[in-house]
Amino acid sequence: MDVFIQLLINGILLGSMYAIISVGLTMIFGIVRVVNFAHGEFLMVGMYGAYLLAAKFGLHPYAAAVPIVLLLFAMGAIVQRFIIQPLLSADEHIQIFATVGLSTALVNLALLLFGADLYAVPASSVQRTVMVGGFSLVIGQIVMFVCALALVAGLHFFMQATPLGRAIRATAQNRTAALLMGVRVDRIYVISFGIGAACVGLASALVMPLYPVSPTIGTYFVLTAFVVVVLGGMRSMYGAFFGAMLIGIVDSLSGYYIAPDLKEVVYFAIFIAILIFKPTGLFGLGRGTE
Amino acid sequence: MTAKANPAPAGTAPRAGLVSRLTHPRLYCTLIALALLLVIPLASGSPFLVHVFVTICVFAALATAWNIVGGYAGQLSLGHTVFYGIGGYTTALLIAHFGLTPWIGMLIGAALAALVGIGIGYPCFRLRGPFFSLATIAFLEVVRLLAIHFNGLTGGSAGLIVPLNLGWAWMIFRDKVNYLFIAFGLLCLTLLVSWAVRSSRLGFYLTAVRERDSAAQAAGINDNRVKLIAIALSAALTALVGAFHAMYLTFLEPATMFSLATSVEIAMFALIGGLGTVMGPLLGTVLVVPLAELARGWLGASANGLHGFVYGTVLVLITLTLPGGLVGTFGRRITGWIDALPGGARPEPQPAPALAEVGGTPGEPILVAKDLVKRFGGLTATDNVSMTLKRGEILGVIGPNGAGKTTVFNQLSGFLKPNSGTVEVIDAAGRRHSPSTPDAYARLGVGRTFQIVQPFGKLTVLENIMIGAFLRHRSVEAARASALRVARLVGLEDVKDVEAATLPIGGLKRLEVARTLATEPSILLLDEVMAGQSQADTAKMVQLIRAIRDTGVSVIAIEHNMQAIMSLSDRIVVIDSGKVIAEGAPQAVVRERRVIEAYLGEDYVDAQGL
């Protein structure tokens, strides 16, 4: 029983990392209606950024979070403005190819600059484990869990209570109507894409002390994030949050009870089943095939 | 084609002979260009060039095979190496465990891949754009992880070495040139299949389904079936190439056989060359692969990632500047030049084939709807609607906006399933049918138009009509001839080579009628085809509908143009708030109090003292 509870805790803590990445992905899909296949590479860029700041200036990744979040916001905004925006009315397959191409270019750029080696930041107290009530928790993961909660709460407040948030919600629901009400839709898209990328920036600063970075790290995390987003119903931030927790738990349980190398098979199988049988997501919060 | 075939009916032009086809510049130019893929490496004698050209042939074949499902059918698979890997592993394992020659092993791998393709396509084809792509990635990942996990069978991450028996029987050679011959042969095979698909009914059907699902179904196309054929063909060809490539590399590991990056590259070559074109994928590969291979050859390991970076950047630039790809953008101009070469004359058009006779006794029921109920949430859109269409009559359906007329049509043509009630189609022999899908209705002779026009925007007007004509005419030539006749009848002949998306609304309405007529229906359902037409065009449309009826076709027409529908209809059904409120001869119906109420309100009726 103790093992089971420990696994649940591990799952939730792991899930909070997926939550931060997936909330960003949901933001981009829910508002700009573009599936960002390069989302994982944004994470990779953020992690290399955090690594460089640590290696050159001795900055702790947590302190690097601020510049990294700003950097990623800018990167997301630029991608939206110069790649996605011209393609908004293009065929869907062209949009897919554009973000897939961006992803390929970024992975290989990292490979060119840094090689295939793994880079880690110097060990810090964040990696230490604390015992709470007989269960062991990694400090860095607790921080991530708190940040995930704070991020969802903060975005909730932003979307519900600020004029910009209202404009974003209006754009997400009906682009044309929002345009007629004087919302500058193009600018809303740039901001939304930026926020989505900034979420990944936060994730990369928080992940950096726990995982070494490599060019393909993004692919590894983002496929899981896609599973989470589909599970959560594609458009719902809250759905993405709970979906992330669920995938974290599935990951942790199946790694222990089935086989460590098959845990991805389990959640990809869930992913395919959800896409096929319940495209509105597990909680019925979205519309997947629309 | 064979001696068994029936003698050609009188008036059919003889098929173009092989010799006359060979002298067509499109064919000889293609053959010369293809031959260069063999001649250049053979003439140079450099093993490195041979390797580069084997790689070109392999990736061009993969991209061409991918294009059948990714381009023609518009289903963007990003997990296509799952079939490549299946081909490779099946062949290698059959050699290792059963001593089976790869020539047979690759066929078994292809059959297996086709089955897996159908297994992936069947549930996933309902997914929209990016989600289909994600699902294919997920399938690829699952297969890759399973290949690593079951290392007893596959050798796991450590990999599998192909047993090195030399000779043609084992597809392993000391002289690399032999590989080039096989790779070139496979490329020619995939190009041939791709060309055959493109220039057949299947190709037109795939385009129709890609452009507009609902109109394709109304034209009698079983959309899932054609997409499944496409993925099965594509998967089988991909597996053949995968099997050969495994023999060439002599080493298999899950990371390269089931690689996501390779899947993306294959799709990318096709996009760069031009999605949905026959030569595009080959052209894209020929342009991009040598760049990457040369960079790898010259710069060695220091350029690790360079080719991928170039690929990705080119991909983004292409989407931004040439979304049609090279062939899509420049293809028309270049084929124009090629056709100007000697031998490029267009073949004479065939005379149109005879129309199918519409049988049966006039006046007998042909379409019977009983007690149709359709609810959308709390709204009952059709409430116990019953109507009978008799052979050879024109039945008008009128009613205020939102009365439920189009919802009735959708149930009469299989696009909506009623919550209760039945629709029966009675054929010429008196048999009753209750089809369940739109394409089954179309095959039984129920043709419908859409109130909101549904053209295949990127096809020409004539090709749009051909999509309908294919329902009764399998061959492209017969369908073209038949479509041309319909175009003439409906008054679209002048614009037949125009892209459908550029037509004005009146033309699009006529195109709806034309595409439906081309399916040679015995029952024609017309949904507001006069709307948006000029006065003169309305008169022509009325004449046309009468002429169609005179050939034995029964017609139901929804219409708001009162003058037209009154003069046209033999009988009228009035629908309001989902119910049939009146039925009878046109002049009798318009005098009924309930009908006037429905259109003009009770106050008007009272004021007129009716």
mmCIF file of N, CA and C in Angstrom, chain A residues 29 35 37 82-84 86-87 91-102 104-106 108-109 111-112 116 219 223 226 230 234-235 259 261-262 264-265 268-269 271-272 275-277 279 287-290, chain B residues 66 74 76 78 123-124 126-135 137-139 141-142 145-146 148-150 260 264 267-268 271 275 302-313 315-316 319-320 323-324 458:
data_model
loop_
_atom_site.group_PDB
_atom_site.id
_atom_site.type_symbol
_atom_site.label_atom_id
_atom_site.label_comp_id
_atom_site.label_asym_id
_atom_site.label_seq_id
_atom_site.Cartn_x
_atom_site.Cartn_y
_atom_site.Cartn_z
ATOM 1 N N PHE A 29 -3.255 25.898 -29.020
ATOM 2 C CA PHE A 29 -4.262 25.234 -29.843
ATOM 3 C C PHE A 29 -5.637 25.841 -29.641
ATOM 4 N N VAL A 35 -1.964 23.350 -34.160
ATOM 5 C CA VAL A 35 -1.251 22.378 -33.341
ATOM 6 C C VAL A 35 0.236 22.637 -33.518
ATOM 7 N N PHE A 37 3.599 21.603 -33.491
ATOM 8 C CA PHE A 37 4.455 20.423 -33.437
ATOM 9 C C PHE A 37 5.865 20.775 -32.947
ATOM 10 N N PHE A 82 5.643 35.563 -37.827
ATOM 11 C CA PHE A 82 6.314 35.405 -39.119
ATOM 12 C C PHE A 82 6.116 34.039 -39.779
ATOM 13 N N ILE A 83 5.672 33.045 -39.025
ATOM 14 C CA ILE A 83 5.458 31.750 -39.667
ATOM 15 C C ILE A 83 3.984 31.367 -39.668
ATOM 16 N N ILE A 84 3.352 31.423 -38.505
ATOM 17 C CA ILE A 84 1.963 30.943 -38.433
ATOM 18 C C ILE A 84 1.002 31.947 -39.067
ATOM 19 N N PRO A 86 1.109 34.170 -41.519
ATOM 20 C CA PRO A 86 0.899 34.133 -42.974
ATOM 21 C C PRO A 86 0.164 32.873 -43.429
ATOM 22 N N LEU A 87 0.152 31.840 -42.563
ATOM 23 C CA LEU A 87 -0.426 30.562 -42.984
ATOM 24 C C LEU A 87 -1.799 30.315 -42.379
ATOM 25 N N ASP A 91 -4.112 25.807 -46.105
ATOM 26 C CA ASP A 91 -4.606 24.485 -45.783
ATOM 27 C C ASP A 91 -3.983 24.007 -44.482
ATOM 28 N N GLU A 92 -4.740 23.142 -43.816
ATOM 29 C CA GLU A 92 -4.273 22.626 -42.537
ATOM 30 C C GLU A 92 -2.939 21.900 -42.672
ATOM 31 N N HIS A 93 -2.756 21.140 -43.766
ATOM 32 C CA HIS A 93 -1.526 20.366 -43.872
ATOM 33 C C HIS A 93 -0.314 21.278 -44.020
ATOM 34 N N ILE A 94 -0.529 22.477 -44.576
ATOM 35 C CA ILE A 94 0.582 23.414 -44.683
ATOM 36 C C ILE A 94 0.984 23.912 -43.296
ATOM 37 N N GLN A 95 -0.004 24.165 -42.442
ATOM 38 C CA GLN A 95 0.314 24.579 -41.065
ATOM 39 C C GLN A 95 1.073 23.478 -40.329
ATOM 40 N N ILE A 96 0.622 22.235 -40.539
ATOM 41 C CA ILE A 96 1.312 21.129 -39.873
ATOM 42 C C ILE A 96 2.763 21.095 -40.333
ATOM 43 N N PHE A 97 2.960 21.180 -41.657
ATOM 44 C CA PHE A 97 4.320 21.112 -42.193
ATOM 45 C C PHE A 97 5.179 22.258 -41.660
ATOM 46 N N ALA A 98 4.579 23.442 -41.499
ATOM 47 C CA ALA A 98 5.368 24.579 -41.041
ATOM 48 C C ALA A 98 5.915 24.328 -39.640
ATOM 49 N N THR A 99 5.056 23.865 -38.707
ATOM 50 C CA THR A 99 5.572 23.662 -37.351
ATOM 51 C C THR A 99 6.454 22.418 -37.284
ATOM 52 N N VAL A 100 6.151 21.404 -38.111
ATOM 53 C CA VAL A 100 7.026 20.232 -38.143
ATOM 54 C C VAL A 100 8.405 20.641 -38.671
ATOM 55 N N GLY A 101 8.424 21.482 -39.690
ATOM 56 C CA GLY A 101 9.697 21.955 -40.241
ATOM 57 C C GLY A 101 10.480 22.748 -39.211
ATOM 58 N N LEU A 102 9.771 23.604 -38.469
ATOM 59 C CA LEU A 102 10.423 24.383 -37.419
ATOM 60 C C LEU A 102 11.040 23.456 -36.388
ATOM 61 N N THR A 104 12.005 20.308 -36.800
ATOM 62 C CA THR A 104 13.178 19.639 -37.379
ATOM 63 C C THR A 104 14.376 20.581 -37.395
ATOM 64 N N ALA A 105 14.144 21.831 -37.809
ATOM 65 C CA ALA A 105 15.245 22.789 -37.900
ATOM 66 C C ALA A 105 15.851 23.037 -36.517
ATOM 67 N N LEU A 106 14.991 23.203 -35.497
ATOM 68 C CA LEU A 106 15.519 23.513 -34.161
ATOM 69 C C LEU A 106 16.288 22.339 -33.560
ATOM 70 N N ASN A 108 17.914 20.050 -35.092
ATOM 71 C CA ASN A 108 19.200 19.869 -35.759
ATOM 72 C C ASN A 108 20.141 21.037 -35.534
ATOM 73 N N LEU A 109 19.564 22.215 -35.310
ATOM 74 C CA LEU A 109 20.400 23.356 -34.960
ATOM 75 C C LEU A 109 21.093 23.086 -33.618
ATOM 76 N N LEU A 111 21.750 20.195 -32.438
ATOM 77 C CA LEU A 111 22.716 19.131 -32.688
ATOM 78 C C LEU A 111 24.011 19.719 -33.263
ATOM 79 N N LEU A 112 23.840 20.692 -34.149
ATOM 80 C CA LEU A 112 24.998 21.360 -34.748
ATOM 81 C C LEU A 112 25.787 22.114 -33.694
ATOM 82 N N ALA A 116 25.426 15.770 -29.713
ATOM 83 C CA ALA A 116 24.390 14.910 -29.152
ATOM 84 C C ALA A 116 24.588 14.674 -27.656
ATOM 85 N N THR A 219 11.276 16.258 -28.062
ATOM 86 C CA THR A 219 10.432 15.214 -28.645
ATOM 87 C C THR A 219 9.929 14.292 -27.546
ATOM 88 N N LEU A 223 5.660 14.630 -26.906
ATOM 89 C CA LEU A 223 4.703 13.591 -27.301
ATOM 90 C C LEU A 223 3.782 13.305 -26.124
ATOM 91 N N PHE A 226 1.266 16.050 -25.861
ATOM 92 C CA PHE A 226 0.160 15.890 -26.800
ATOM 93 C C PHE A 226 -0.870 14.906 -26.247
ATOM 94 N N VAL A 230 -4.788 16.000 -25.568
ATOM 95 C CA VAL A 230 -5.922 15.279 -26.141
ATOM 96 C C VAL A 230 -6.801 14.721 -25.024
ATOM 97 N N MET A 234 -8.310 19.106 -25.529
ATOM 98 C CA MET A 234 -7.698 20.016 -26.512
ATOM 99 C C MET A 234 -7.762 21.505 -26.177
ATOM 100 N N ARG A 235 -8.873 21.984 -25.663
ATOM 101 C CA ARG A 235 -9.012 23.424 -25.562
ATOM 102 C C ARG A 235 -9.009 23.881 -24.115
ATOM 103 N N ALA A 259 6.084 -2.593 -16.925
ATOM 104 C CA ALA A 259 7.514 -2.675 -17.234
ATOM 105 C C ALA A 259 7.987 -1.255 -17.491
ATOM 106 N N ASP A 261 10.000 -0.005 -19.550
ATOM 107 C CA ASP A 261 10.137 0.421 -20.948
ATOM 108 C C ASP A 261 8.804 0.373 -21.687
ATOM 109 N N LEU A 262 7.743 -0.040 -20.999
ATOM 110 C CA LEU A 262 6.453 -0.089 -21.681
ATOM 111 C C LEU A 262 5.496 0.996 -21.213
ATOM 112 N N GLU A 264 5.387 4.126 -21.823
ATOM 113 C CA GLU A 264 4.947 4.986 -22.925
ATOM 114 C C GLU A 264 3.934 4.281 -23.806
ATOM 115 N N VAL A 265 4.147 2.966 -23.985
ATOM 116 C CA VAL A 265 3.184 2.203 -24.780
ATOM 117 C C VAL A 265 1.804 2.329 -24.146
ATOM 118 N N PHE A 268 0.450 5.877 -24.786
ATOM 119 C CA PHE A 268 0.110 6.093 -26.201
ATOM 120 C C PHE A 268 -1.130 5.280 -26.577
ATOM 121 N N ALA A 269 -1.261 4.119 -25.979
ATOM 122 C CA ALA A 269 -2.467 3.320 -26.237
ATOM 123 C C ALA A 269 -3.695 4.078 -25.723
ATOM 124 N N PHE A 271 -3.909 7.262 -25.455
ATOM 125 C CA PHE A 271 -4.029 8.398 -26.378
ATOM 126 C C PHE A 271 -4.829 8.018 -27.619
ATOM 127 N N ILE A 272 -4.435 6.892 -28.238
ATOM 128 C CA ILE A 272 -5.119 6.468 -29.456
ATOM 129 C C ILE A 272 -6.578 6.148 -29.140
ATOM 130 N N LEU A 275 -8.520 9.398 -28.706
ATOM 131 C CA LEU A 275 -8.741 10.055 -30.005
ATOM 132 C C LEU A 275 -9.872 9.379 -30.760
ATOM 133 N N ILE A 276 -9.879 8.048 -30.692
ATOM 134 C CA ILE A 276 -10.837 7.321 -31.507
ATOM 135 C C ILE A 276 -12.217 7.287 -30.852
ATOM 136 N N PHE A 277 -12.242 7.005 -29.546
ATOM 137 C CA PHE A 277 -13.538 6.744 -28.928
ATOM 138 C C PHE A 277 -14.123 7.961 -28.220
ATOM 139 N N PRO A 279 -13.281 11.712 -28.646
ATOM 140 C CA PRO A 279 -12.488 12.853 -29.121
ATOM 141 C C PRO A 279 -12.774 14.153 -28.364
ATOM 142 N N ARG A 287 -13.623 19.541 -28.244
ATOM 143 C CA ARG A 287 -14.097 18.887 -29.451
ATOM 144 C C ARG A 287 -12.910 18.535 -30.318
ATOM 145 N N GLY A 288 -12.556 17.280 -30.351
ATOM 146 C CA GLY A 288 -11.307 16.896 -30.994
ATOM 147 C C GLY A 288 -11.381 16.753 -32.496
ATOM 148 N N THR A 289 -12.501 16.331 -33.006
ATOM 149 C CA THR A 289 -12.531 16.061 -34.437
ATOM 150 C C THR A 289 -13.152 17.212 -35.204
ATOM 151 N N GLU A 290 -13.531 18.243 -34.471
ATOM 152 C CA GLU A 290 -14.198 19.367 -35.149
ATOM 153 C C GLU A 290 -13.197 20.146 -36.007
ATOM 154 N N TRP B 66 4.194 7.498 -50.048
ATOM 155 C CA TRP B 66 3.537 8.311 -49.005
ATOM 156 C C TRP B 66 2.495 9.227 -49.633
ATOM 157 N N GLY B 74 -4.985 13.228 -48.924
ATOM 158 C CA GLY B 74 -4.903 14.351 -47.986
ATOM 159 C C GLY B 74 -4.821 13.931 -46.531
ATOM 160 N N LEU B 76 -2.461 13.265 -43.695
ATOM 161 C CA LEU B 76 -1.062 13.561 -43.459
ATOM 162 C C LEU B 76 -0.458 12.605 -42.437
ATOM 163 N N LEU B 78 2.329 11.064 -40.377
ATOM 164 C CA LEU B 78 3.707 11.373 -39.981
ATOM 165 C C LEU B 78 4.319 10.162 -39.279
ATOM 166 N N PRO B 123 -9.857 3.211 -37.860
ATOM 167 C CA PRO B 123 -10.342 4.060 -36.764
ATOM 168 C C PRO B 123 -9.905 5.520 -36.881
ATOM 169 N N CYS B 124 -8.794 5.788 -37.557
ATOM 170 C CA CYS B 124 -8.199 7.133 -37.471
ATOM 171 C C CYS B 124 -8.634 8.080 -38.576
ATOM 172 N N ARG B 126 -11.348 9.224 -39.296
ATOM 173 C CA ARG B 126 -12.363 10.204 -38.925
ATOM 174 C C ARG B 126 -11.729 11.399 -38.228
ATOM 175 N N LEU B 127 -10.457 11.289 -37.860
ATOM 176 C CA LEU B 127 -9.807 12.394 -37.150
ATOM 177 C C LEU B 127 -9.449 13.509 -38.107
ATOM 178 N N ARG B 128 -9.539 14.725 -37.602
ATOM 179 C CA ARG B 128 -9.285 15.883 -38.438
ATOM 180 C C ARG B 128 -7.778 16.163 -38.484
ATOM 181 N N GLY B 129 -7.318 16.676 -39.616
ATOM 182 C CA GLY B 129 -5.938 17.106 -39.877
ATOM 183 C C GLY B 129 -4.878 16.727 -38.861
ATOM 184 N N PRO B 130 -4.512 17.646 -37.989
ATOM 185 C CA PRO B 130 -3.367 17.410 -37.109
ATOM 186 C C PRO B 130 -3.565 16.220 -36.181
ATOM 187 N N PHE B 131 -4.833 15.881 -35.870
ATOM 188 C CA PHE B 131 -5.036 14.784 -34.938
ATOM 189 C C PHE B 131 -4.805 13.449 -35.613
ATOM 190 N N PHE B 132 -5.061 13.383 -36.918
ATOM 191 C CA PHE B 132 -4.695 12.181 -37.655
ATOM 192 C C PHE B 132 -3.171 12.039 -37.632
ATOM 193 N N SER B 133 -2.469 13.144 -37.876
ATOM 194 C CA SER B 133 -1.003 13.102 -37.852
ATOM 195 C C SER B 133 -0.503 12.637 -36.491
ATOM 196 N N LEU B 134 -1.094 13.186 -35.418
ATOM 197 C CA LEU B 134 -0.668 12.790 -34.075
ATOM 198 C C LEU B 134 -0.924 11.311 -33.828
ATOM 199 N N ALA B 135 -2.082 10.825 -34.294
ATOM 200 C CA ALA B 135 -2.397 9.412 -34.080
ATOM 201 C C ALA B 135 -1.384 8.534 -34.801
ATOM 202 N N ILE B 137 1.701 9.285 -35.450
ATOM 203 C CA ILE B 137 2.950 9.351 -34.666
ATOM 204 C C ILE B 137 2.843 8.404 -33.469
ATOM 205 N N ALA B 138 1.677 8.420 -32.819
ATOM 206 C CA ALA B 138 1.500 7.563 -31.643
ATOM 207 C C ALA B 138 1.638 6.092 -32.015
ATOM 208 N N PHE B 139 1.038 5.700 -33.156
ATOM 209 C CA PHE B 139 1.169 4.304 -33.589
ATOM 210 C C PHE B 139 2.636 3.954 -33.835
ATOM 211 N N GLU B 141 5.278 5.318 -32.482
ATOM 212 C CA GLU B 141 5.990 5.215 -31.206
ATOM 213 C C GLU B 141 5.686 3.893 -30.513
ATOM 214 N N VAL B 142 4.409 3.498 -30.531
ATOM 215 C CA VAL B 142 4.029 2.242 -29.878
ATOM 216 C C VAL B 142 4.783 1.083 -30.533
ATOM 217 N N LEU B 145 8.498 1.168 -29.592
ATOM 218 C CA LEU B 145 8.757 0.742 -28.209
ATOM 219 C C LEU B 145 8.544 -0.763 -28.057
ATOM 220 N N LEU B 146 7.543 -1.293 -28.760
ATOM 221 C CA LEU B 146 7.323 -2.741 -28.682
ATOM 222 C C LEU B 146 8.480 -3.489 -29.330
ATOM 223 N N ILE B 148 11.501 -2.568 -29.363
ATOM 224 C CA ILE B 148 12.611 -2.559 -28.405
ATOM 225 C C ILE B 148 12.329 -3.550 -27.284
ATOM 226 N N HIS B 149 11.081 -3.579 -26.837
ATOM 227 C CA HIS B 149 10.738 -4.417 -25.682
ATOM 228 C C HIS B 149 10.882 -5.906 -25.991
ATOM 229 N N PHE B 150 10.365 -6.349 -27.133
ATOM 230 C CA PHE B 150 10.421 -7.777 -27.452
ATOM 231 C C PHE B 150 11.760 -8.087 -28.118
ATOM 232 N N LEU B 260 10.861 8.567 -36.356
ATOM 233 C CA LEU B 260 9.937 9.677 -36.583
ATOM 234 C C LEU B 260 10.560 10.701 -37.531
ATOM 235 N N VAL B 264 9.067 12.165 -41.117
ATOM 236 C CA VAL B 264 8.875 13.572 -41.445
ATOM 237 C C VAL B 264 9.598 13.903 -42.750
ATOM 238 N N ALA B 267 7.628 12.796 -45.857
ATOM 239 C CA ALA B 267 6.507 13.695 -46.139
ATOM 240 C C ALA B 267 7.024 15.015 -46.696
ATOM 241 N N MET B 268 8.170 15.441 -46.165
ATOM 242 C CA MET B 268 8.741 16.722 -46.573
ATOM 243 C C MET B 268 9.146 16.710 -48.043
ATOM 244 N N LEU B 271 6.166 17.227 -50.078
ATOM 245 C CA LEU B 271 5.645 18.598 -50.044
ATOM 246 C C LEU B 271 6.496 19.519 -50.912
ATOM 247 N N LEU B 275 2.580 18.180 -53.295
ATOM 248 C CA LEU B 275 1.663 17.158 -52.776
ATOM 249 C C LEU B 275 0.626 16.804 -53.829
ATOM 250 N N SER B 302 31.447 16.463 -38.414
ATOM 251 C CA SER B 302 31.370 17.820 -37.869
ATOM 252 C C SER B 302 30.084 18.502 -38.307
ATOM 253 N N ALA B 303 29.498 17.984 -39.404
ATOM 254 C CA ALA B 303 28.263 18.602 -39.894
ATOM 255 C C ALA B 303 27.037 17.881 -39.358
ATOM 256 N N ASN B 304 27.212 17.097 -38.294
ATOM 257 C CA ASN B 304 26.098 16.396 -37.680
ATOM 258 C C ASN B 304 24.951 17.365 -37.422
ATOM 259 N N GLY B 305 23.814 17.101 -38.015
ATOM 260 C CA GLY B 305 22.672 17.993 -37.787
ATOM 261 C C GLY B 305 22.506 19.016 -38.877
ATOM 262 N N LEU B 306 23.548 19.222 -39.684
ATOM 263 C CA LEU B 306 23.449 20.264 -40.725
ATOM 264 C C LEU B 306 22.344 19.926 -41.719
ATOM 265 N N HIS B 307 22.324 18.656 -42.167
ATOM 266 C CA HIS B 307 21.328 18.334 -43.201
ATOM 267 C C HIS B 307 19.923 18.468 -42.642
ATOM 268 N N GLY B 308 19.735 18.075 -41.391
ATOM 269 C CA GLY B 308 18.419 18.213 -40.778
ATOM 270 C C GLY B 308 18.013 19.666 -40.650
ATOM 271 N N PHE B 309 18.976 20.490 -40.302
ATOM 272 C CA PHE B 309 18.699 21.920 -40.167
ATOM 273 C C PHE B 309 18.275 22.502 -41.519
ATOM 274 N N VAL B 310 19.007 22.092 -42.562
ATOM 275 C CA VAL B 310 18.652 22.559 -43.910
ATOM 276 C C VAL B 310 17.256 22.065 -44.290
ATOM 277 N N TYR B 311 17.001 20.760 -44.036
ATOM 278 C CA TYR B 311 15.679 20.188 -44.342
ATOM 279 C C TYR B 311 14.574 21.009 -43.677
ATOM 280 N N GLY B 312 14.722 21.232 -42.372
ATOM 281 C CA GLY B 312 13.677 21.919 -41.619
ATOM 282 C C GLY B 312 13.453 23.324 -42.133
ATOM 283 N N THR B 313 14.560 24.032 -42.386
ATOM 284 C CA THR B 313 14.447 25.408 -42.865
ATOM 285 C C THR B 313 13.790 25.449 -44.236
ATOM 286 N N LEU B 315 11.764 23.322 -45.424
ATOM 287 C CA LEU B 315 10.356 22.979 -45.247
ATOM 288 C C LEU B 315 9.543 24.209 -44.850
ATOM 289 N N VAL B 316 10.043 24.963 -43.864
ATOM 290 C CA VAL B 316 9.322 26.160 -43.423
ATOM 291 C C VAL B 316 9.231 27.162 -44.574
ATOM 292 N N THR B 319 6.615 26.129 -47.135
ATOM 293 C CA THR B 319 5.230 26.372 -46.716
ATOM 294 C C THR B 319 4.892 27.852 -46.842
ATOM 295 N N LEU B 320 5.876 28.716 -46.628
ATOM 296 C CA LEU B 320 5.601 30.151 -46.672
ATOM 297 C C LEU B 320 5.585 30.700 -48.094
ATOM 298 N N PRO B 323 3.505 26.890 -51.285
ATOM 299 C CA PRO B 323 2.762 25.804 -50.634
ATOM 300 C C PRO B 323 2.313 24.716 -51.613
ATOM 301 N N GLY B 324 2.269 25.036 -52.905
ATOM 302 C CA GLY B 324 1.895 24.007 -53.886
ATOM 303 C C GLY B 324 3.065 23.114 -54.254
ATOM 304 N N LYS B 458 -10.818 23.028 -55.926
ATOM 305 C CA LYS B 458 -9.563 23.056 -56.677
ATOM 306 C C LYS B 458 -9.651 22.290 -57.982
#
